[in-house]
GROMACS .gro file of C-alpha atoms in nm:
model
  442
    1MET     CA    1   0.000   0.000   0.000
    2HIS     CA    2   0.275   0.242   0.096
    3LYS     CA    3   0.464   0.170  -0.227
    4THR     CA    4   0.149   0.226  -0.432
    5LYS     CA    5   0.088   0.562  -0.271
    6THR     CA    6   0.450   0.660  -0.326
    7LEU     CA    7   0.430   0.577  -0.697
    8GLN     CA    8   0.105   0.776  -0.722
    9ARG     CA    9   0.273   1.075  -0.564
   10LEU     CA   10   0.569   1.044  -0.802
   11ALA     CA   11   0.339   1.024  -1.102
   12LEU     CA   12   0.150   1.331  -0.987
   13ALA     CA   13   0.472   1.520  -0.924
   14THR     CA   14   0.616   1.440  -1.267
   15THR     CA   15   0.287   1.543  -1.427
   16LEU     CA   16   0.314   1.875  -1.249
   17MET     CA   17   0.672   1.908  -1.370
   18THR     CA   18   0.557   1.848  -1.727
   19THR     CA   19   0.304   2.126  -1.685
   20LEU     CA   20   0.557   2.365  -1.537
   21TRP     CA   21   0.812   2.302  -1.808
   22GLY     CA   22   0.557   2.315  -2.086
   23GLY     CA   23   0.501   2.690  -2.070
   24ALA     CA   24   0.567   2.955  -2.333
   25ALA     CA   25   0.832   2.840  -2.578
   26HIS     CA   26   1.165   3.018  -2.584
   27ALA     CA   27   1.430   2.991  -2.854
   28VAL     CA   28   1.593   2.717  -2.647
   29ASP     CA   29   1.436   2.642  -2.311
   30ILE     CA   30   1.626   2.400  -2.090
   31SER     CA   31   1.489   2.251  -1.771
   32PHE     CA   32   1.695   2.287  -1.452
   33PHE     CA   33   1.615   2.044  -1.170
   34ARG     CA   34   1.748   2.129  -0.827
   35PHE     CA   35   1.690   2.162  -0.452
   36PHE     CA   36   1.828   2.461  -0.246
   37GLY     CA   37   1.477   2.606  -0.206
   38ASP     CA   38   1.268   2.866  -0.387
   39CYS     CA   39   1.345   3.232  -0.323
   40LYS     CA   40   1.187   3.399  -0.627
   41THR     CA   41   1.019   3.659  -0.407
   42GLU     CA   42   1.354   3.791  -0.290
   43TYR     CA   43   1.584   3.709  -0.582
   44GLY     CA   44   1.358   3.639  -0.880
   45GLU     CA   45   1.474   3.953  -1.065
   46VAL     CA   46   1.831   3.979  -0.933
   47THR     CA   47   2.105   3.945  -1.196
   48ASP     CA   48   2.383   4.107  -0.990
   49VAL     CA   49   2.504   3.792  -0.816
   50SER     CA   50   2.708   3.990  -0.564
   51LYS     CA   51   2.377   4.109  -0.414
   52ALA     CA   52   2.255   3.755  -0.346
   53ASN     CA   53   2.321   3.555  -0.032
   54GLY     CA   54   2.289   3.189   0.061
   55GLU     CA   55   2.259   2.882  -0.163
   56CYS     CA   56   1.912   2.963  -0.293
   57GLY     CA   57   1.986   3.330  -0.353
   58ILE     CA   58   2.315   3.276  -0.532
   59ILE     CA   59   2.200   2.994  -0.765
   60THR     CA   60   1.883   3.190  -0.845
   61ALA     CA   61   2.081   3.503  -0.930
   62LEU     CA   62   2.329   3.301  -1.136
   63THR     CA   63   2.042   3.150  -1.335
   64ASN     CA   64   1.889   3.495  -1.388
   65LYS     CA   65   2.225   3.630  -1.506
   66PHE     CA   66   2.272   3.345  -1.755
   67ASN     CA   67   1.923   3.400  -1.894
   68ALA     CA   68   1.985   3.773  -1.927
   69GLU     CA   69   2.331   3.761  -2.082
   70ASN     CA   70   2.367   3.448  -2.296
   71THR     CA   71   2.377   3.512  -2.669
   72ILE     CA   72   2.247   3.174  -2.789
   73GLY     CA   73   1.883   3.237  -2.706
   74ALA     CA   74   1.883   2.994  -2.415
   75LYS     CA   75   1.654   3.021  -2.117
   76VAL     CA   76   1.694   2.809  -1.805
   77VAL     CA   77   1.358   2.713  -1.652
   78THR     CA   78   1.406   2.610  -1.291
   79GLN     CA   79   1.210   2.338  -1.114
   80THR     CA   80   1.279   2.338  -0.740
   81VAL     CA   81   1.220   2.019  -0.545
   82ASP     CA   82   1.213   1.952  -0.172
   83TRP     CA   83   1.539   1.798  -0.061
   84GLY     CA   84   1.380   1.487   0.091
   85ALA     CA   85   1.201   1.388  -0.234
   86TYR     CA   86   1.466   1.505  -0.479
   87TYR     CA   87   1.631   1.179  -0.587
   88ASP     CA   88   1.302   0.986  -0.600
   89LEU     CA   89   1.163   1.252  -0.834
   90LEU     CA   90   1.476   1.269  -1.047
   91THR     CA   91   1.471   0.891  -1.087
   92ALA     CA   92   1.103   0.904  -1.181
   93THR     CA   93   1.174   1.140  -1.472
   94TYR     CA   94   1.354   0.860  -1.656
   95SER     CA   95   1.036   0.653  -1.669
   96THR     CA   96   0.810   0.945  -1.766
   97GLY     CA   97   1.040   1.079  -2.037
   98ASN     CA   98   1.036   1.422  -1.873
   99ILE     CA   99   1.411   1.415  -1.808
  100PRO     CA  100   1.566   1.748  -1.703
  101ASP     CA  101   1.844   1.901  -1.911
  102VAL     CA  102   2.060   1.998  -1.611
  103ALA     CA  103   2.032   1.866  -1.254
  104VAL     CA  104   2.217   1.897  -0.925
  105MET     CA  105   2.364   1.576  -0.786
  106HIS     CA  106   2.566   1.480  -0.479
  107ALA     CA  107   2.893   1.300  -0.537
  108SER     CA  108   2.771   1.030  -0.297
  109VAL     CA  109   2.473   0.958  -0.523
  110MET     CA  110   2.639   0.979  -0.865
  111PRO     CA  111   2.732   0.605  -0.885
  112ASN     CA  112   2.361   0.519  -0.871
  113PHE     CA  113   2.321   0.707  -1.201
  114SER     CA  114   2.660   0.680  -1.378
  115ASP     CA  115   2.687   0.304  -1.320
  116ARG     CA  116   2.347   0.258  -1.488
  117ASP     CA  117   2.436   0.474  -1.791
  118LEU     CA  118   2.188   0.747  -1.689
  119LEU     CA  119   2.425   1.044  -1.722
  120THR     CA  120   2.572   1.217  -2.027
  121PRO     CA  121   2.953   1.177  -2.051
  122LEU     CA  122   3.117   1.519  -2.031
  123SER     CA  123   3.492   1.474  -2.085
  124LYS     CA  124   3.497   1.574  -2.453
  125SER     CA  125   3.235   1.846  -2.409
  126MET     CA  126   3.430   2.003  -2.122
  127ALA     CA  127   3.745   2.006  -2.334
  128ASP     CA  128   3.557   2.161  -2.626
  129LEU     CA  129   3.415   2.429  -2.396
  130GLY     CA  130   3.754   2.511  -2.248
  131ILE     CA  131   3.668   2.382  -1.901
  132ASP     CA  132   4.006   2.289  -1.759
  133THR     CA  133   3.959   1.972  -1.554
  134LYS     CA  134   4.318   2.010  -1.433
  135ASP     CA  135   4.196   2.313  -1.238
  136PHE     CA  136   3.973   2.092  -1.024
  137VAL     CA  137   4.126   1.978  -0.697
  138PRO     CA  138   4.199   1.603  -0.726
  139ALA     CA  139   3.923   1.491  -0.488
  140ALA     CA  140   3.663   1.689  -0.683
  141LEU     CA  141   3.766   1.546  -1.019
  142LYS     CA  142   3.761   1.196  -0.869
  143ASN     CA  143   3.409   1.254  -0.732
  144ALA     CA  144   3.290   1.362  -1.077
  145SER     CA  145   3.448   1.067  -1.261
  146SER     CA  146   3.377   0.701  -1.316
  147GLY     CA  147   3.661   0.511  -1.478
  148ASP     CA  148   3.822   0.740  -1.735
  149GLU     CA  149   3.507   0.944  -1.799
  150VAL     CA  150   3.387   1.266  -1.633
  151TYR     CA  151   3.010   1.267  -1.573
  152ALA     CA  152   2.960   1.585  -1.371
  153LEU     CA  153   3.080   1.940  -1.325
  154PRO     CA  154   3.200   1.946  -0.962
  155TYR     CA  155   3.092   2.262  -0.785
  156ASP     CA  156   3.188   2.247  -0.420
  157LEU     CA  157   3.320   2.049  -0.129
  158HIS     CA  158   3.091   2.082   0.172
  159ALA     CA  159   3.143   1.951   0.523
  160LEU     CA  160   3.024   1.979   0.882
  161LEU     CA  161   3.136   2.285   1.077
  162LEU     CA  162   3.074   2.440   1.416
  163HIS     CA  163   2.886   2.770   1.397
  164VAL     CA  164   2.955   2.954   1.721
  165ASN     CA  165   2.781   3.230   1.921
  166MET     CA  166   3.084   3.399   2.078
  167ASP     CA  167   2.879   3.615   2.316
  168LEU     CA  168   2.745   3.299   2.481
  169MET     CA  169   3.089   3.135   2.478
  170LYS     CA  170   3.231   3.439   2.661
  171GLN     CA  171   2.950   3.414   2.916
  172ALA     CA  172   3.040   3.048   2.963
  173GLY     CA  173   3.412   3.123   3.004
  174LEU     CA  174   3.501   2.923   2.694
  175VAL     CA  175   3.715   3.172   2.499
  176ASN     CA  176   4.090   3.151   2.434
  177ALA     CA  177   4.327   3.443   2.475
  178ASP     CA  178   4.329   3.500   2.097
  179GLY     CA  179   3.951   3.536   2.092
  180SER     CA  180   3.878   3.193   1.946
  181PRO     CA  181   3.632   2.957   2.115
  182VAL     CA  182   3.758   2.689   2.353
  183LEU     CA  183   3.664   2.363   2.186
  184PRO     CA  184   3.694   2.002   2.310
  185LYS     CA  185   3.989   1.779   2.229
  186SER     CA  186   3.843   1.462   2.379
  187PRO     CA  187   3.499   1.311   2.449
  188GLU     CA  188   3.544   1.394   2.817
  189GLU     CA  189   3.619   1.759   2.740
  190LEU     CA  190   3.318   1.781   2.510
  191LEU     CA  191   3.079   1.676   2.787
  192ALA     CA  192   3.259   1.881   3.055
  193GLN     CA  193   3.257   2.198   2.846
  194GLY     CA  194   2.893   2.139   2.760
  195LYS     CA  195   2.801   2.114   3.129
  196GLN     CA  196   3.002   2.430   3.205
  197PHE     CA  197   2.824   2.613   2.923
  198LYS     CA  198   2.481   2.501   3.044
  199GLU     CA  199   2.558   2.600   3.405
  200LYS     CA  200   2.692   2.947   3.313
  201THR     CA  201   2.436   3.043   3.046
  202GLY     CA  202   2.128   2.831   3.115
  203LYS     CA  203   2.113   2.758   2.741
  204TYR     CA  204   2.180   2.460   2.519
  205TYR     CA  205   2.549   2.404   2.439
  206ILE     CA  206   2.481   2.231   2.107
  207GLY     CA  207   2.211   2.285   1.848
  208SER     CA  208   2.146   2.034   1.575
  209GLU     CA  209   1.871   1.884   1.367
  210ALA     CA  210   1.767   1.600   1.596
  211GLN     CA  211   1.457   1.453   1.434
  212SER     CA  212   1.459   1.186   1.163
  213ALA     CA  213   1.459   1.395   0.849
  214GLU     CA  214   1.812   1.526   0.795
  215GLY     CA  215   2.027   1.275   0.981
  216MET     CA  216   2.271   1.539   1.100
  217MET     CA  217   2.380   1.324   1.394
  218VAL     CA  218   2.453   1.029   1.163
  219ARG     CA  219   2.709   1.255   0.998
  220VAL     CA  220   2.851   1.326   1.346
  221PHE     CA  221   2.858   0.950   1.421
  222ASP     CA  222   3.046   0.882   1.096
  223THR     CA  223   3.289   1.161   1.186
  224PHE     CA  224   3.359   1.010   1.528
  225GLN     CA  225   3.409   0.667   1.370
  226TRP     CA  226   3.663   0.801   1.119
  227GLN     CA  227   3.840   0.990   1.400
  228GLN     CA  228   3.893   0.648   1.566
  229GLY     CA  229   4.035   0.502   1.244
  230VAL     CA  230   3.728   0.299   1.145
  231ASP     CA  231   3.586   0.299   0.792
  232VAL     CA  232   3.208   0.298   0.832
  233ILE     CA  233   3.169   0.132   0.491
  234SER     CA  234   3.447  -0.065   0.320
  235GLY     CA  235   3.596   0.076   0.003
  236ASP     CA  236   3.426  -0.187  -0.214
  237GLY     CA  237   3.089  -0.106  -0.059
  238LYS     CA  238   3.024  -0.462   0.053
  239THR     CA  239   3.070  -0.453   0.431
  240ALA     CA  240   2.991  -0.216   0.719
  241SER     CA  241   3.175  -0.152   1.049
  242ILE     CA  242   2.908   0.001   1.271
  243ASN     CA  243   2.852  -0.242   1.559
  244THR     CA  244   3.210  -0.216   1.685
  245ALA     CA  245   3.383  -0.098   2.001
  246GLU     CA  246   3.461   0.231   1.826
  247GLY     CA  247   3.102   0.258   1.710
  248LEU     CA  248   2.984   0.213   2.068
  249ASN     CA  249   3.218   0.493   2.182
  250ALA     CA  250   3.071   0.724   1.920
  251ALA     CA  251   2.710   0.628   1.988
  252LYS     CA  252   2.749   0.669   2.365
  253LEU     CA  253   2.904   1.015   2.318
  254VAL     CA  254   2.622   1.137   2.093
  255SER     CA  255   2.360   0.982   2.323
  256SER     CA  256   2.516   1.157   2.624
  257ILE     CA  257   2.490   1.496   2.455
  258PHE     CA  258   2.113   1.458   2.466
  259SER     CA  259   2.076   1.264   2.793
  260GLU     CA  260   2.285   1.529   2.975
  261GLY     CA  261   2.057   1.801   2.842
  262LEU     CA  262   2.331   1.966   2.634
  263ALA     CA  263   2.120   1.964   2.315
  264ASN     CA  264   1.749   2.006   2.243
  265ALA     CA  265   1.610   1.680   2.099
  266ALA     CA  266   1.293   1.852   1.981
  267LEU     CA  267   1.455   2.060   1.704
  268ASP     CA  268   1.411   1.990   1.335
  269TYR     CA  269   1.645   2.152   1.081
  270PRO     CA  270   1.472   2.493   1.053
  271GLY     CA  271   1.416   2.494   1.430
  272SER     CA  272   1.784   2.434   1.501
  273GLU     CA  273   1.885   2.725   1.276
  274GLN     CA  274   1.626   2.958   1.430
  275ALA     CA  275   1.732   2.866   1.784
  276PHE     CA  276   2.092   2.955   1.694
  277LEU     CA  277   1.993   3.287   1.539
  278ASN     CA  278   1.772   3.358   1.842
  279GLY     CA  279   2.070   3.319   2.075
  280GLU     CA  280   1.933   3.004   2.239
  281THR     CA  281   2.227   2.780   2.141
  282GLY     CA  282   2.602   2.817   2.184
  283ILE     CA  283   2.719   2.598   1.896
  284LEU     CA  284   2.519   2.492   1.590
  285ILE     CA  285   2.634   2.176   1.411
  286ASN     CA  286   2.563   2.239   1.046
  287GLY     CA  287   2.746   2.247   0.716
  288THR     CA  288   2.954   2.494   0.520
  289TRP     CA  289   2.635   2.600   0.343
  290GLY     CA  290   2.526   2.807   0.643
  291VAL     CA  291   2.827   3.041   0.675
  292ASP     CA  292   2.714   3.319   0.439
  293ASN     CA  293   2.359   3.319   0.572
  294TYR     CA  294   2.453   3.326   0.942
  295ASP     CA  295   2.723   3.590   0.884
  296THR     CA  296   2.478   3.811   0.695
  297GLN     CA  297   2.210   3.775   0.962
  298ALA     CA  298   2.453   3.844   1.247
  299LYS     CA  299   2.570   4.163   1.073
  300SER     CA  300   2.212   4.274   1.004
  301GLY     CA  301   2.147   4.346   1.371
  302LYS     CA  302   1.801   4.192   1.334
  303VAL     CA  303   1.870   3.867   1.521
  304ALA     CA  304   2.002   3.788   1.870
  305LEU     CA  305   2.319   3.636   1.723
  306LYS     CA  306   2.572   3.922   1.709
  307ASP     CA  307   2.925   3.785   1.745
  308TYR     CA  308   2.939   3.496   1.495
  309ARG     CA  309   3.238   3.275   1.439
  310VAL     CA  310   3.310   2.947   1.257
  311ALA     CA  311   3.533   2.658   1.361
  312ASN     CA  312   3.651   2.328   1.219
  313PHE     CA  313   3.462   2.030   1.356
  314PRO     CA  314   3.667   1.934   1.665
  315GLN     CA  315   3.898   1.635   1.674
  316VAL     CA  316   3.802   1.445   1.992
  317TYR     CA  317   3.964   1.111   1.901
  318ALA     CA  318   4.304   1.015   1.754
  319LYS     CA  319   4.268   1.127   1.390
  320PRO     CA  320   4.137   1.448   1.228
  321ALA     CA  321   3.832   1.381   1.011
  322VAL     CA  322   3.495   1.533   0.935
  323TRP     CA  323   3.200   1.422   0.720
  324ALA     CA  324   3.194   1.574   0.371
  325ASP     CA  325   3.019   1.548   0.034
  326SER     CA  326   3.007   1.752  -0.289
  327HIS     CA  327   2.743   1.923  -0.502
  328MET     CA  328   2.784   1.870  -0.874
  329TRP     CA  329   2.591   1.951  -1.194
  330VAL     CA  330   2.501   1.675  -1.440
  331ILE     CA  331   2.319   1.641  -1.771
  332PRO     CA  332   2.087   1.342  -1.727
  333LYS     CA  333   2.103   1.116  -2.032
  334ASP     CA  334   1.810   1.163  -2.271
  335ASP     CA  335   1.840   1.023  -2.624
  336SER     CA  336   1.550   1.241  -2.739
  337ARG     CA  337   1.714   1.569  -2.633
  338SER     CA  338   1.777   1.798  -2.929
  339GLU     CA  339   2.125   1.919  -3.020
  340GLU     CA  340   2.015   2.277  -2.947
  341LYS     CA  341   1.911   2.184  -2.593
  342THR     CA  342   2.232   1.989  -2.538
  343GLN     CA  343   2.443   2.285  -2.647
  344ALA     CA  344   2.240   2.520  -2.424
  345ALA     CA  345   2.282   2.286  -2.127
  346LEU     CA  346   2.657   2.271  -2.186
  347ALA     CA  347   2.671   2.651  -2.215
  348PHE     CA  348   2.496   2.676  -1.877
  349LEU     CA  349   2.753   2.438  -1.723
  350LYS     CA  350   3.035   2.651  -1.867
  351PHE     CA  351   2.874   2.962  -1.718
  352LEU     CA  352   2.840   2.797  -1.377
  353ASN     CA  353   3.203   2.685  -1.385
  354ASP     CA  354   3.317   3.037  -1.479
  355ASN     CA  355   3.124   3.168  -1.177
  356ASN     CA  356   3.237   2.908  -0.924
  357PHE     CA  357   3.364   3.183  -0.694
  358GLN     CA  358   3.009   3.312  -0.647
  359TRP     CA  359   2.898   2.970  -0.521
  360SER     CA  360   3.191   2.955  -0.281
  361ARG     CA  361   3.050   3.269  -0.115
  362THR     CA  362   2.787   3.043   0.044
  363GLY     CA  363   3.059   2.900   0.268
  364HIS     CA  364   3.125   2.593   0.054
  365LEU     CA  365   3.484   2.525  -0.040
  366SER     CA  366   3.558   2.583  -0.406
  367VAL     CA  367   3.668   2.286  -0.617
  368ARG     CA  368   3.871   2.506  -0.853
  369GLN     CA  369   4.232   2.554  -0.746
  370SER     CA  370   4.244   2.889  -0.926
  371VAL     CA  371   3.952   3.012  -0.714
  372LEU     CA  372   4.106   2.877  -0.393
  373ASN     CA  373   4.428   3.063  -0.477
  374SER     CA  374   4.253   3.391  -0.557
  375ASP     CA  375   4.267   3.695  -0.332
  376GLU     CA  376   3.890   3.738  -0.349
  377PHE     CA  377   3.833   3.387  -0.211
  378LYS     CA  378   4.088   3.437   0.067
  379ALA     CA  379   3.917   3.765   0.158
  380LEU     CA  380   3.578   3.601   0.219
  381PRO     CA  381   3.470   3.620   0.585
  382HIS     CA  382   3.554   3.338   0.827
  383ARG     CA  383   3.745   3.126   0.573
  384ALA     CA  384   4.062   3.117   0.785
  385GLU     CA  385   3.855   2.992   1.079
  386PHE     CA  386   3.776   2.663   0.904
  387ALA     CA  387   4.070   2.628   0.666
  388ASP     CA  388   4.164   2.284   0.804
  389THR     CA  389   3.828   2.143   0.696
  390ALA     CA  390   3.954   2.107   0.338
  391ASN     CA  391   4.235   1.883   0.460
  392ASN     CA  392   4.027   1.673   0.701
  393ALA     CA  393   3.715   1.625   0.488
  394THR     CA  394   3.620   1.257   0.468
  395ALA     CA  395   3.346   1.090   0.267
  396LEU     CA  396   3.189   0.750   0.245
  397PRO     CA  397   3.320   0.555  -0.056
  398GLN     CA  398   3.149   0.626  -0.388
  399ILE     CA  399   2.931   0.319  -0.408
  400GLN     CA  400   2.582   0.248  -0.528
  401ASN     CA  401   2.305   0.278  -0.266
  402GLN     CA  402   2.503   0.513  -0.042
  403ARG     CA  403   2.193   0.725   0.015
  404ALA     CA  404   2.001   0.411   0.116
  405VAL     CA  405   2.278   0.332   0.365
  406TYR     CA  406   2.243   0.678   0.512
  407ASN     CA  407   1.865   0.650   0.538
  408ALA     CA  408   1.895   0.306   0.698
  409MET     CA  409   2.105   0.453   0.978
  410ILE     CA  410   1.899   0.762   1.062
  411THR     CA  411   1.590   0.617   1.232
  412ASP     CA  412   1.775   0.359   1.442
  413PHE     CA  413   2.043   0.611   1.550
  414ASN     CA  414   1.800   0.889   1.639
  415ALA     CA  415   1.596   0.640   1.843
  416MET     CA  416   1.855   0.679   2.121
  417TRP     CA  417   1.723   1.022   2.219
  418LEU     CA  418   1.376   1.008   2.064
  419THR     CA  419   1.258   0.679   2.218
  420GLY     CA  420   1.529   0.590   2.472
  421THR     CA  421   1.696   0.306   2.280
  422GLU     CA  422   2.025   0.199   2.437
  423PRO     CA  423   2.337   0.274   2.224
  424GLN     CA  424   2.427  -0.095   2.186
  425ALA     CA  425   2.077  -0.179   2.060
  426ALA     CA  426   2.088   0.115   1.821
  427LEU     CA  427   2.421  -0.004   1.678
  428GLU     CA  428   2.293  -0.357   1.627
  429ALA     CA  429   1.987  -0.229   1.442
  430MET     CA  430   2.200   0.005   1.228
  431GLN     CA  431   2.445  -0.272   1.139
  432SER     CA  432   2.162  -0.503   1.039
  433GLY     CA  433   1.983  -0.237   0.833
  434VAL     CA  434   2.296  -0.128   0.648
  435GLU     CA  435   2.399  -0.488   0.573
  436ARG     CA  436   2.061  -0.543   0.407
  437VAL     CA  437   2.131  -0.245   0.181
  438LEU     CA  438   2.488  -0.350   0.103
  439ARG     CA  439   2.377  -0.695  -0.010
  440ARG     CA  440   2.245  -0.516  -0.321
  441ASN     CA  441   2.607  -0.428  -0.408
  442ARG     CA  442   2.738  -0.788  -0.405
   0.00000   0.00000   0.00000
């Protein structure tokens, strides 16, 4: 029954997409399928990208600028999709024939599409367009490739960070002489500093999405596993190392954050961001994508957060590591796509690559070495505060069904603070659930 309803929803959604993309004809209209939200009210007419902020604002302004300035008569028609349904809907387009011309894709998901011949190879097209793949940092080019072929334009490296309210940290007595926040270097310090913060401020030490939608704490669990030298998933994608002694250390630490009252278990993703902006949380665990937004809001004077700072995710075990992934742009394979649409889609990719710096303003790390080396990138706010993140970023291996692995972990892991499941029981359930997914890869 559930599967039937899901398919009905997908069919309805793709029908709506057909309607949305079937509007007034342009010389060459190309469909652009993405998440990042819809901010047409604020940025629908903005073509000066420097005036846009945040992921949604910057990609919307970039699209507007391409539509306004390209000389080939191309118009990008954007279809925004909720993050949680994005990959189900993108997959559904292949069966309906309503395949988008350009789409966003995580590096962790690309094998599900490239290994099934669902993406357009881009190596020759990139060379013809003058996109220098040697300018991509090695990890980014690897993420975008399968075998000897490039299937995506890499656009960023994003990772977990600590977003810090320095006014509250000062009140808690957790500030170094150089003005940086005092951060934990061991599990024991993490809990001790959290208790000190709570006692001095009466507020939550940590803010994070804690429900079952985003899985932010699964990313933290993976980080703590890697910091203990454990690969959560083997490189060949066939085995998992979750129910281990190191896994129990990580699960107990995360569970204690909630059981000690150091984090609010009732917050969803928007709630965790709002609590941080309202000055109700000392440290928000969220990704690089939040830096520009939080910095802008802190400077606006309209929110309780005034003294904003960023920090690398702390190393509390033996090795530095932090969860990371990448956003990329792909051209989904469609044998019926006209040559004019293909050329317009490639022109849009070239434009996005030329404007990679603008995307890096969100807080994401650029994948172009020339951008990373530029003075304008180095001058962006807070970048020095999380410079080590680029060196410590760690990702699950690029295997099929990685997203399913992630989803299999979320509910069982979050059950520790949502329903009181013991850490050992949570690990056993996660191990079992992930092994069921990985059997598809054998």
